[in-house]
Amino acid sequence: MAGRIVRTIAVAACALLVLTTSPAAQPDAGSGMMQLNVKNVSVQEVLKLIAESGDFNLAIGGGVKGQVTLFVDEMAPRDLLDVVVGIIDAAYIEENGVIWVMSKENYESIYGQKFVDNLVTRTFTLKQAKVKEIMPTLKSLLGDKAVITPDLAGNMIRVKTSPKLMKEVAQVLAAIDKPTLTRAYQLQSMPAEMAAGLLGKMLSEQATIIEDPINQRLVINSSEFELDQVGDILGMLDVGGGITSTVLTVGYAQADTLANALRLHLTPDVGQIYSDSRSRKIVVVDYPQVVDIITHLAAEFDVPLRQVLIEAKIIQVATSKEVATGIDWAVLQDQMNLTGTFPALATTSPGFRGDFGDLASKNYQIVVEALETYGDTKLLSSPRLMVVDGGSGLIHVGSQVPYKTIDTRETAAGTINQFETVVIIDVGVKLEVEVNIQGDDMIAMKVRPEVSAVVGESDGIPIVDASTVDSSLLIQNGNTVILGGLIKDETRTMREGVPILSSIPIIKYLFSHIVEKDMQGELVILLTPRIMTGREAHEQKYEF
């Protein structure tokens, strides 16, 4: 009996997971190949095994869930990580020596951009240059177009970017990773001390700059790649002939974008402009009066983006079936301090219409008291959302409904692989908002409310009933807009009986009974947008 139990456990374990690491992983941790065969295994367990085999630190966010089925032979742990993240439709990023795996929604919320997974990864081993010394130059050249991970111990750089940009990265590293050279530069009009100070902010730590103020020369030791850059920069700045230069420090804008906007105001064939995204500096060379104008323009352009704080209150009003058309806002207009009209929208589904209006008063209690004349009123949520000018945001009050799908893929060798994926559907109340600030006191909003619920399923896939409407509004800063008419039928179990006696404990059962009553639930959404300006003006700093 004991022997049969042992054999059963062993067979089950083998069926669940087979994991081996090739001997090639021994001399260089993280570079070995993996064989991974799993079926219906928690994605957290699979990621843990990959991290252990690849010898790297891994953190998994709470939104990463599901089960994975994989049959993989001879694949690098980092590549296998990409496969698993793709299967569960998640995202990841490497920071401070830790790979963070999270949902795509969390990634976009934290980093302000969508996760792009059609990237390639390549590791470069440097022979001459030091990784620590060239990292500032490499980040300045690539900006946010690539994820660069240094390995100081192995003097290696791991780059993740698009295939097209990867070729450029290889060319740049080939140019940098060469023995250092020494060159002398004769200056025409720019003081040697000024030129050395400017170049010191742009070159890598491996560069050595020697000033010769008597002979107006600079002697620089660095890679051939950086020395060529020095020649281009000095050729642009050291022009003489009454020309002056200044260095602007960019506070809020992107240095490259701001430089392109300012370039239009330079003197043709004379003025030059150079931007460095790493140090957030812009160098302007032109006649003194033009430099003054560009400095003023830069201060006007380099201001913080305005934002809109949206305060929302989502209220549910339970009305009887007799109120078939929902709340009549035209009638309530006399009871509240409302401006605007309340046209009925075209019916998009049975029992659905929409009404809109501005509420000048900040007192929400006025609205609540008026709504209580139609039925029981309940505040579901009071979310707050900050949206940058020209951006969009989403408020969701409800739940997430998961279901599984199976993805079948055939490899070049003819092997059929099946991947099980968990798909999440948001149901409840969703409110998508786009904002654009117009002038100093008006806000243009595109609003799309949606009320949804799962009403059944087909082949294991939930059937969702949803009501939506799109609307464009123009609201004064600080005013409140009311969205109503999102009506849903529902059946409620209620207790009815003799007043007072039916509410006394124990004896209430003698004077009351349970009934099922057809009700209508109408959602009322109150939105109050407020313009948040931050700093009213940015004092542009500059140095000579």
Coordinates of C-alpha atoms in Angstrom, one line a residue:
M1 CA 0.0 0.0 0.0
A2 CA 2.8 2.5 0.9
G3 CA 4.7 1.6 -2.2
R4 CA 1.6 2.4 -4.4
I5 CA 1.2 5.8 -2.7
V6 CA 4.8 6.7 -3.3
R7 CA 4.6 5.7 -7.0
T8 CA 1.4 7.7 -7.4
I9 CA 3.0 10.8 -5.9
A10 CA 6.1 10.4 -8.1
V11 CA 4.0 10.0 -11.3
A12 CA 1.9 13.1 -10.4
A13 CA 5.0 15.2 -9.7
C14 CA 6.5 14.2 -13.0
A15 CA 3.3 15.0 -14.9
L16 CA 3.1 18.4 -13.1
L17 CA 6.6 19.7 -13.7
V18 CA 9.9 18.7 -15.3
L19 CA 12.7 21.2 -14.9
T20 CA 16.4 20.8 -15.8
T21 CA 19.3 23.2 -16.3
S22 CA 22.1 22.4 -18.8
P23 CA 25.7 22.2 -17.6
A24 CA 26.4 25.4 -19.6
A25 CA 24.7 27.4 -16.8
Q26 CA 27.4 26.5 -14.3
P27 CA 30.2 28.8 -15.5
D28 CA 27.9 31.8 -16.1
A29 CA 24.9 32.1 -13.9
G30 CA 21.7 33.1 -15.9
S31 CA 23.1 32.0 -19.3
G32 CA 22.1 28.3 -19.1
M33 CA 19.3 26.7 -21.1
M34 CA 16.1 25.4 -19.6
Q35 CA 13.7 22.5 -20.3
L36 CA 10.3 23.3 -18.8
N37 CA 7.3 21.1 -19.1
V38 CA 4.3 22.2 -17.0
K39 CA 0.5 21.7 -17.2
N40 CA -2.0 23.9 -15.4
V41 CA 0.6 25.2 -13.0
S42 CA 0.3 28.6 -11.2
V43 CA 2.1 31.3 -13.1
Q44 CA 3.8 32.4 -9.8
E45 CA 5.4 29.0 -9.4
V46 CA 6.6 29.0 -13.0
L47 CA 8.1 32.5 -12.7
K48 CA 9.8 31.4 -9.4
L49 CA 11.4 28.4 -11.2
I50 CA 12.6 30.6 -14.1
A51 CA 14.2 33.1 -11.6
E52 CA 15.9 30.3 -9.7
S53 CA 17.4 28.8 -12.9
G54 CA 18.4 32.2 -14.3
D55 CA 19.8 33.3 -11.0
F56 CA 18.1 36.7 -11.0
N57 CA 15.8 38.5 -8.5
L58 CA 12.1 38.5 -9.3
A59 CA 9.1 40.3 -7.8
I60 CA 5.5 39.5 -8.8
G61 CA 2.7 42.0 -8.5
G62 CA -0.7 41.1 -7.0
G63 CA -2.4 41.5 -10.4
V64 CA -0.4 38.6 -12.0
K65 CA -2.6 35.5 -11.8
G66 CA -3.5 32.5 -13.8
Q67 CA -2.2 29.0 -14.8
V68 CA 0.3 28.2 -17.5
T69 CA 0.8 25.1 -19.7
L70 CA 4.2 25.0 -21.4
F71 CA 6.3 22.4 -23.2
V72 CA 9.7 24.1 -23.9
D73 CA 13.0 22.5 -24.7
E74 CA 16.4 24.3 -24.5
M75 CA 15.5 28.0 -23.9
A76 CA 17.4 30.7 -22.0
P77 CA 15.7 31.7 -18.7
R78 CA 15.4 35.4 -19.8
D79 CA 13.8 34.3 -23.1
L80 CA 11.5 32.0 -21.3
L81 CA 10.5 34.8 -19.0
D82 CA 9.4 36.8 -22.1
V83 CA 7.3 33.8 -23.3
V84 CA 5.5 33.4 -19.9
V85 CA 4.8 37.1 -19.6
G86 CA 3.4 37.1 -23.1
I87 CA 1.1 34.1 -22.3
I88 CA -0.5 35.8 -19.3
D89 CA -0.6 39.2 -21.2
A90 CA 1.4 40.9 -18.5
A91 CA 4.4 43.3 -18.4
Y92 CA 7.7 43.5 -16.6
I93 CA 10.6 45.9 -16.1
E94 CA 14.0 45.5 -14.5
E95 CA 15.0 48.1 -11.9
N96 CA 17.7 48.1 -9.2
G97 CA 18.6 44.5 -9.9
V98 CA 15.1 43.2 -9.6
I99 CA 12.7 42.1 -12.4
W100 CA 9.2 43.4 -11.5
V101 CA 6.3 41.4 -13.2
M102 CA 3.0 43.2 -13.1
S103 CA -0.2 43.6 -15.1
K104 CA -0.2 45.8 -18.1
E105 CA -2.6 48.2 -16.4
N106 CA -0.3 48.7 -13.5
Y107 CA 2.7 49.1 -15.8
E108 CA 0.9 51.9 -17.7
S109 CA -0.3 53.5 -14.5
I110 CA 3.2 53.6 -13.0
Y111 CA 5.3 54.4 -16.1
G112 CA 2.8 56.5 -18.1
Q113 CA 3.1 54.4 -21.3
K114 CA 1.9 51.2 -22.7
F115 CA 4.1 48.1 -22.3
V116 CA 5.6 47.0 -25.7
D117 CA 6.5 43.4 -25.9
N118 CA 7.7 43.2 -29.6
L119 CA 11.3 43.9 -28.5
V120 CA 14.5 42.0 -28.8
T121 CA 17.2 41.6 -26.1
R122 CA 21.0 41.4 -26.7
T123 CA 24.0 41.3 -24.3
F124 CA 27.2 43.2 -25.3
T125 CA 30.5 42.4 -23.6
L126 CA 32.9 45.3 -23.7
K127 CA 36.6 44.8 -24.1
Q128 CA 38.1 48.3 -23.9
A129 CA 35.6 50.7 -22.4
K130 CA 34.2 50.4 -18.9
V131 CA 30.4 49.9 -18.5
K132 CA 30.2 52.4 -15.6
E133 CA 31.9 55.1 -17.7
I134 CA 29.9 54.8 -20.9
M135 CA 26.5 54.4 -19.4
P136 CA 25.7 58.2 -19.2
T137 CA 26.7 58.5 -22.9
L138 CA 24.6 55.5 -23.9
K139 CA 21.6 56.6 -22.0
S140 CA 21.9 60.1 -23.5
L141 CA 21.9 58.6 -27.0
L142 CA 19.1 56.1 -26.6
G143 CA 16.9 58.0 -24.1
D144 CA 13.7 56.1 -23.3
K145 CA 13.8 54.1 -26.5
A146 CA 15.7 51.2 -24.9
V147 CA 16.0 49.4 -21.6
I148 CA 19.6 49.3 -20.6
T149 CA 20.8 47.0 -17.8
P150 CA 24.5 47.2 -16.8
D151 CA 26.5 44.2 -15.4
L152 CA 29.5 45.9 -13.8
A153 CA 31.1 42.6 -12.6
G154 CA 31.1 41.1 -16.1
N155 CA 31.6 44.5 -17.9
M156 CA 28.5 43.7 -19.9
I157 CA 25.5 45.6 -21.1
R158 CA 22.0 44.0 -21.7
V159 CA 19.9 46.1 -24.1
K160 CA 16.2 45.5 -24.8
T161 CA 14.8 47.6 -27.7
S162 CA 13.3 47.3 -31.2
P163 CA 15.1 45.3 -33.8
K164 CA 15.8 48.5 -35.9
L165 CA 17.3 50.4 -32.9
M166 CA 19.3 47.3 -31.8
K167 CA 21.4 47.6 -35.0
E168 CA 22.2 51.3 -34.1
V169 CA 23.1 50.2 -30.5
A170 CA 25.5 47.7 -31.9
Q171 CA 27.1 50.3 -34.1
V172 CA 27.4 52.8 -31.2
L173 CA 29.0 50.3 -28.9
A174 CA 31.4 49.2 -31.6
A175 CA 32.5 52.8 -32.0
I176 CA 32.8 53.4 -28.2
D177 CA 34.5 50.1 -27.3
K178 CA 37.9 51.0 -28.7
P179 CA 41.3 52.1 -27.1
T180 CA 41.3 55.7 -25.9
L181 CA 43.0 58.5 -28.0
T182 CA 44.3 62.0 -27.3
R183 CA 43.5 65.0 -29.4
A184 CA 44.2 68.7 -29.1
Y185 CA 41.6 71.3 -30.1
Q186 CA 42.5 74.9 -30.9
L187 CA 39.8 77.4 -29.8
Q188 CA 39.0 80.6 -31.7
S189 CA 36.9 82.7 -29.4
M190 CA 35.3 80.6 -26.7
P191 CA 37.4 80.7 -23.5
A192 CA 39.1 77.4 -22.7
E193 CA 37.6 77.3 -19.2
M194 CA 34.0 77.7 -20.6
A195 CA 34.5 75.0 -23.3
A196 CA 36.0 72.6 -20.7
G197 CA 33.1 73.1 -18.3
L198 CA 30.5 72.6 -21.1
L199 CA 32.2 69.4 -22.4
G200 CA 32.7 68.0 -18.9
K201 CA 28.9 67.8 -18.5
M202 CA 28.4 66.0 -21.8
L203 CA 31.3 63.5 -21.9
S204 CA 31.6 60.2 -20.0
E205 CA 33.6 59.8 -16.8
Q206 CA 36.4 58.1 -18.7
A207 CA 37.2 61.3 -20.6
T208 CA 40.1 63.5 -19.4
I209 CA 40.0 67.2 -20.3
I210 CA 43.1 69.4 -19.9
E211 CA 42.7 73.2 -20.2
D212 CA 45.4 75.4 -21.8
P213 CA 44.0 79.0 -21.3
I214 CA 47.2 80.7 -22.4
N215 CA 47.2 79.1 -25.9
Q216 CA 43.4 78.7 -26.0
R217 CA 43.6 74.9 -26.4
L218 CA 41.9 71.8 -25.0
V219 CA 43.7 68.4 -24.8
I220 CA 41.2 65.6 -24.4
N221 CA 41.7 61.9 -23.9
S222 CA 38.7 59.7 -24.6
S223 CA 37.3 57.2 -27.1
E224 CA 37.3 58.0 -30.8
F225 CA 33.6 58.1 -30.7
E226 CA 33.5 60.9 -28.1
L227 CA 36.4 62.8 -29.6
D228 CA 34.4 63.0 -32.9
Q229 CA 31.5 64.4 -30.9
V230 CA 33.8 67.0 -29.3
G231 CA 34.9 68.1 -32.7
D232 CA 31.2 68.6 -33.8
I233 CA 30.3 70.4 -30.6
L234 CA 33.2 72.8 -30.7
G235 CA 32.7 73.4 -34.4
M236 CA 29.1 74.5 -33.6
L237 CA 29.9 76.6 -30.5
D238 CA 33.4 78.1 -31.1
V239 CA 32.4 80.3 -34.1
G240 CA 33.6 83.8 -33.1
G241 CA 32.4 87.0 -34.9
G242 CA 30.3 88.6 -32.1
I243 CA 28.5 85.3 -31.5
T244 CA 27.6 84.4 -28.0
S245 CA 26.3 81.2 -26.4
T246 CA 24.3 80.2 -23.4
V247 CA 23.3 76.9 -21.7
L248 CA 19.6 76.6 -20.7
T249 CA 18.5 74.1 -18.0
V250 CA 15.2 72.4 -19.0
G251 CA 12.8 72.0 -16.1
Y252 CA 9.6 70.4 -17.4
A253 CA 9.7 69.9 -21.2
Q254 CA 11.6 67.3 -23.2
A255 CA 15.0 68.8 -24.1
D256 CA 15.0 67.5 -27.7
T257 CA 11.4 68.7 -28.3
L258 CA 12.0 72.1 -26.9
A259 CA 15.2 72.5 -28.9
N260 CA 13.4 71.7 -32.1
A261 CA 10.7 74.3 -31.3
L262 CA 13.4 77.0 -30.6
R263 CA 15.5 76.1 -33.7
L264 CA 12.9 77.9 -35.9
H265 CA 13.9 81.3 -34.3
L266 CA 17.7 81.0 -34.9
T267 CA 19.5 83.3 -37.3
P268 CA 19.8 81.4 -40.7
D269 CA 23.3 80.0 -41.4
V270 CA 24.6 81.5 -38.1
G271 CA 22.7 80.2 -35.1
Q272 CA 23.0 76.7 -33.7
I273 CA 21.3 74.8 -31.0
Y274 CA 22.3 71.5 -29.3
S275 CA 20.3 69.5 -26.8
D276 CA 21.4 66.8 -24.3
S277 CA 18.5 64.8 -22.9
R278 CA 20.5 63.1 -20.2
S279 CA 21.6 66.4 -18.5
R280 CA 18.4 68.2 -19.7
K281 CA 20.6 71.0 -21.1
I282 CA 20.1 73.1 -24.3
V283 CA 23.1 75.0 -25.7
V284 CA 22.2 78.0 -27.9
V285 CA 24.7 79.8 -30.1
D286 CA 23.7 83.0 -32.0
Y287 CA 23.8 86.8 -31.9
P288 CA 23.3 88.2 -28.3
Q289 CA 19.9 89.7 -29.1
V290 CA 18.6 86.4 -30.6
V291 CA 20.0 84.4 -27.6
D292 CA 18.0 86.7 -25.3
I293 CA 14.8 86.1 -27.4
I294 CA 15.3 82.3 -27.4
T295 CA 15.9 82.4 -23.6
H296 CA 12.6 84.2 -23.1
L297 CA 10.8 81.8 -25.4
A298 CA 12.3 78.8 -23.6
A299 CA 10.9 80.1 -20.3
E300 CA 7.5 80.5 -21.8
F301 CA 7.5 77.0 -23.3
D302 CA 9.1 75.2 -20.3
V303 CA 6.2 75.2 -18.0
P304 CA 4.4 72.3 -16.1
L305 CA 1.5 70.7 -17.8
R306 CA -1.8 71.6 -16.3
Q307 CA -4.0 68.9 -14.8
V308 CA -7.6 68.3 -14.1
L309 CA -8.7 66.8 -10.8
I310 CA -12.1 65.1 -11.3
E311 CA -14.1 64.4 -8.2
A312 CA -16.9 61.9 -8.8
K313 CA -19.9 60.7 -6.8
I314 CA -21.7 57.6 -8.1
I315 CA -25.2 57.3 -6.7
Q316 CA -27.7 54.5 -7.1
V317 CA -31.5 55.3 -7.0
A318 CA -33.9 52.4 -6.6
T319 CA -37.2 53.3 -8.3
S320 CA -40.3 51.3 -8.8
K321 CA -41.3 49.8 -12.2
E322 CA -44.0 52.5 -12.5
V323 CA -41.2 55.1 -13.1
A324 CA -40.5 53.6 -16.5
T325 CA -38.8 56.6 -18.0
G326 CA -36.4 57.1 -15.1
I327 CA -35.8 60.3 -13.3
D328 CA -37.2 63.4 -14.9
W329 CA -34.5 66.0 -14.6
A330 CA -36.6 68.7 -16.2
V331 CA -38.9 68.5 -13.2
L332 CA -36.0 68.4 -10.7
Q333 CA -34.5 71.5 -12.4
D334 CA -36.9 73.7 -10.4
Q335 CA -35.8 72.0 -7.1
M336 CA -32.0 72.5 -7.6
N337 CA -29.7 75.3 -8.8
L338 CA -29.2 73.8 -12.2
T339 CA -28.3 75.5 -15.5
G340 CA -28.6 74.1 -19.0
T341 CA -31.2 71.9 -20.6
F342 CA -31.9 68.2 -20.2
P343 CA -32.7 66.6 -23.7
A344 CA -33.6 62.9 -23.8
L345 CA -31.0 61.0 -25.8
A346 CA -31.8 58.4 -28.4
T347 CA -32.7 55.0 -26.9
T348 CA -29.8 52.6 -27.4
S349 CA -31.3 49.7 -25.4
P350 CA -34.6 49.0 -23.6
G351 CA -35.0 51.2 -20.5
F352 CA -32.0 53.4 -21.2
R353 CA -31.7 57.2 -21.8
G354 CA -29.4 60.0 -20.6
D355 CA -29.8 63.5 -19.2
F356 CA -27.1 66.1 -18.6
G357 CA -26.9 69.4 -16.8
D358 CA -24.5 71.7 -14.8
L359 CA -24.9 72.1 -11.1
A360 CA -23.6 75.5 -10.1
S361 CA -23.7 74.8 -6.3
K362 CA -21.2 72.6 -4.6
N363 CA -23.8 71.2 -2.2
Y364 CA -24.3 67.6 -3.3
Q365 CA -27.0 67.2 -0.6
I366 CA -29.4 69.2 -2.7
V367 CA -29.2 66.6 -5.4
V368 CA -29.4 63.7 -3.0
E369 CA -32.6 65.1 -1.3
A370 CA -34.2 65.7 -4.7
L371 CA -33.4 62.1 -5.8
E372 CA -34.9 60.6 -2.7
T373 CA -38.3 61.7 -4.0
Y374 CA -37.9 59.0 -6.6
G375 CA -36.7 56.1 -4.4
D376 CA -34.0 54.8 -2.0
T377 CA -30.7 56.6 -2.6
K378 CA -27.3 55.0 -2.0
L379 CA -23.8 56.4 -2.5
L380 CA -21.8 53.6 -4.2
S381 CA -18.4 55.4 -4.5
S382 CA -16.6 58.7 -4.3
P383 CA -13.5 58.3 -6.5
R384 CA -11.1 61.0 -7.4
L385 CA -9.0 61.1 -10.6
M386 CA -6.2 63.3 -11.8
V387 CA -5.9 63.6 -15.6
V388 CA -3.2 65.6 -17.4
D389 CA -4.4 68.2 -19.9
G390 CA -5.2 66.4 -23.2
G391 CA -5.1 63.0 -21.5
S392 CA -7.7 60.4 -20.5
G393 CA -8.6 58.5 -17.3
L394 CA -10.8 55.6 -16.2
I395 CA -12.9 55.1 -13.1
H396 CA -14.1 51.5 -12.5
V397 CA -16.4 50.6 -9.6
G398 CA -17.3 46.9 -9.8
S399 CA -15.6 43.5 -10.1
Q400 CA -13.5 41.5 -12.4
V401 CA -14.8 38.3 -14.0
P402 CA -12.1 35.8 -15.1
Y403 CA -12.4 33.1 -17.7
K404 CA -10.0 30.8 -19.5
T405 CA -9.0 30.4 -23.1
I406 CA -6.7 28.0 -24.8
D407 CA -4.2 29.2 -27.5
T408 CA -2.7 26.6 -29.8
R409 CA 0.5 27.3 -31.6
E410 CA 2.5 25.2 -34.0
T411 CA 6.3 25.5 -34.1
A412 CA 8.5 25.3 -37.2
A413 CA 9.4 21.7 -36.2
G414 CA 5.7 20.8 -36.3
T415 CA 5.2 20.6 -32.5
I416 CA 1.8 21.6 -31.3
N417 CA 2.0 23.7 -28.1
Q418 CA -1.1 24.7 -26.1
F419 CA -1.1 27.7 -23.8
E420 CA -3.9 28.3 -21.3
T421 CA -4.6 32.0 -20.6
V422 CA -6.8 33.7 -18.1
V423 CA -8.8 36.6 -19.5
I424 CA -10.2 39.3 -17.1
I425 CA -13.5 41.2 -17.9
D426 CA -14.3 44.4 -15.9
V427 CA -18.0 44.6 -15.0
G428 CA -19.9 47.2 -13.0
V429 CA -19.7 50.9 -13.5
K430 CA -17.0 52.3 -15.7
L431 CA -16.4 55.9 -16.6
E432 CA -13.9 56.9 -19.3
V433 CA -13.0 60.6 -19.3
E434 CA -10.9 62.8 -21.7
V435 CA -10.2 66.4 -20.7
N436 CA -8.9 69.4 -22.6
I437 CA -8.4 72.7 -20.8
Q438 CA -9.7 75.7 -22.9
G439 CA -8.5 79.1 -21.7
D440 CA -8.2 79.7 -18.0
D441 CA -11.6 78.6 -16.8
M442 CA -13.3 76.1 -19.1
I443 CA -12.8 72.4 -19.5
A444 CA -13.9 70.3 -22.5
M445 CA -14.7 66.7 -21.5
K446 CA -15.6 63.6 -23.5
V447 CA -17.5 61.3 -21.1
R448 CA -18.4 57.6 -21.7
P449 CA -20.2 56.0 -18.8
E450 CA -20.9 52.3 -19.0
V451 CA -23.0 50.0 -16.7
S452 CA -22.5 46.3 -17.3
A453 CA -23.3 42.9 -15.6
V454 CA -22.8 39.3 -16.4
V455 CA -26.2 37.8 -17.4
G456 CA -25.0 34.3 -18.4
E457 CA -22.4 32.3 -20.2
S458 CA -21.8 30.5 -23.5
D459 CA -19.1 27.8 -23.8
G460 CA -17.5 29.0 -20.6
I461 CA -17.3 32.6 -21.8
P462 CA -19.4 35.2 -19.8
I463 CA -22.2 37.0 -21.5
V464 CA -22.0 40.7 -20.5
D465 CA -25.0 43.1 -20.8
A466 CA -23.8 46.7 -21.1
S467 CA -25.3 50.1 -21.5
T468 CA -23.1 53.0 -22.7
V469 CA -23.4 56.5 -24.0
D470 CA -20.8 59.0 -25.4
S471 CA -21.1 62.7 -24.7
S472 CA -19.0 65.9 -25.2
L473 CA -19.4 68.6 -22.5
L474 CA -18.0 72.1 -21.9
I475 CA -17.9 72.8 -18.2
Q476 CA -16.7 75.8 -16.2
N477 CA -13.9 75.1 -13.8
G478 CA -15.3 73.9 -10.4
N479 CA -18.9 73.3 -11.6
T480 CA -20.6 70.0 -11.4
V481 CA -22.1 68.0 -14.3
I482 CA -24.8 65.4 -13.7
L483 CA -25.0 62.2 -15.8
G484 CA -28.3 60.2 -15.4
G485 CA -30.5 57.8 -17.2
L486 CA -28.4 54.7 -16.9
I487 CA -31.3 52.4 -16.0
K488 CA -31.2 48.7 -15.2
D489 CA -34.0 46.3 -14.2
E490 CA -33.5 44.2 -11.1
T491 CA -35.5 42.0 -8.7
R492 CA -35.1 42.7 -5.0
T493 CA -36.1 40.6 -2.0
M494 CA -37.8 42.9 0.5
R495 CA -39.8 42.7 3.8
E496 CA -43.2 44.4 3.9
G497 CA -45.6 44.6 6.8
V498 CA -47.3 46.7 9.4
P499 CA -45.4 49.9 10.0
I500 CA -43.3 50.1 13.3
L501 CA -44.4 46.5 14.3
S502 CA -42.6 45.0 11.3
S503 CA -39.3 46.5 12.4
I504 CA -39.3 45.2 16.0
P505 CA -37.0 42.2 16.5
I506 CA -38.5 38.8 17.0
I507 CA -42.1 39.9 16.7
K508 CA -41.6 41.5 13.3
Y509 CA -42.0 38.0 11.7
L510 CA -45.7 38.0 12.9
F511 CA -46.5 41.4 11.3
S512 CA -44.5 41.1 8.0
H513 CA -43.7 38.9 5.1
I514 CA -41.0 38.5 2.4
V515 CA -41.8 39.6 -1.1
E516 CA -39.9 39.9 -4.4
K517 CA -40.4 43.2 -6.0
D518 CA -39.4 44.3 -9.5
M519 CA -37.3 47.5 -9.2
Q520 CA -35.3 49.7 -11.4
G521 CA -31.9 50.9 -10.5
E522 CA -30.8 54.2 -12.0
L523 CA -27.3 55.4 -11.7
V524 CA -26.6 59.1 -11.3
I525 CA -23.0 60.3 -11.7
L526 CA -21.9 63.7 -10.5
L527 CA -18.5 64.9 -11.9
T528 CA -16.7 68.1 -10.6
P529 CA -13.6 68.9 -12.6
R530 CA -11.0 71.4 -11.2
I531 CA -8.0 72.8 -13.0
M532 CA -4.7 72.2 -11.1
T533 CA -2.0 74.5 -12.4
G534 CA 0.9 73.6 -10.2
R535 CA 3.5 76.3 -10.4
E536 CA 2.2 79.3 -12.2
A537 CA 5.6 80.2 -13.8
H538 CA 8.9 78.5 -14.1
E539 CA 12.0 80.6 -13.5
Q540 CA 14.3 79.6 -16.3
K541 CA 17.9 79.1 -15.1
Y542 CA 20.8 79.6 -17.3
E543 CA 24.6 79.8 -17.1
F544 CA 27.5 81.0 -19.2

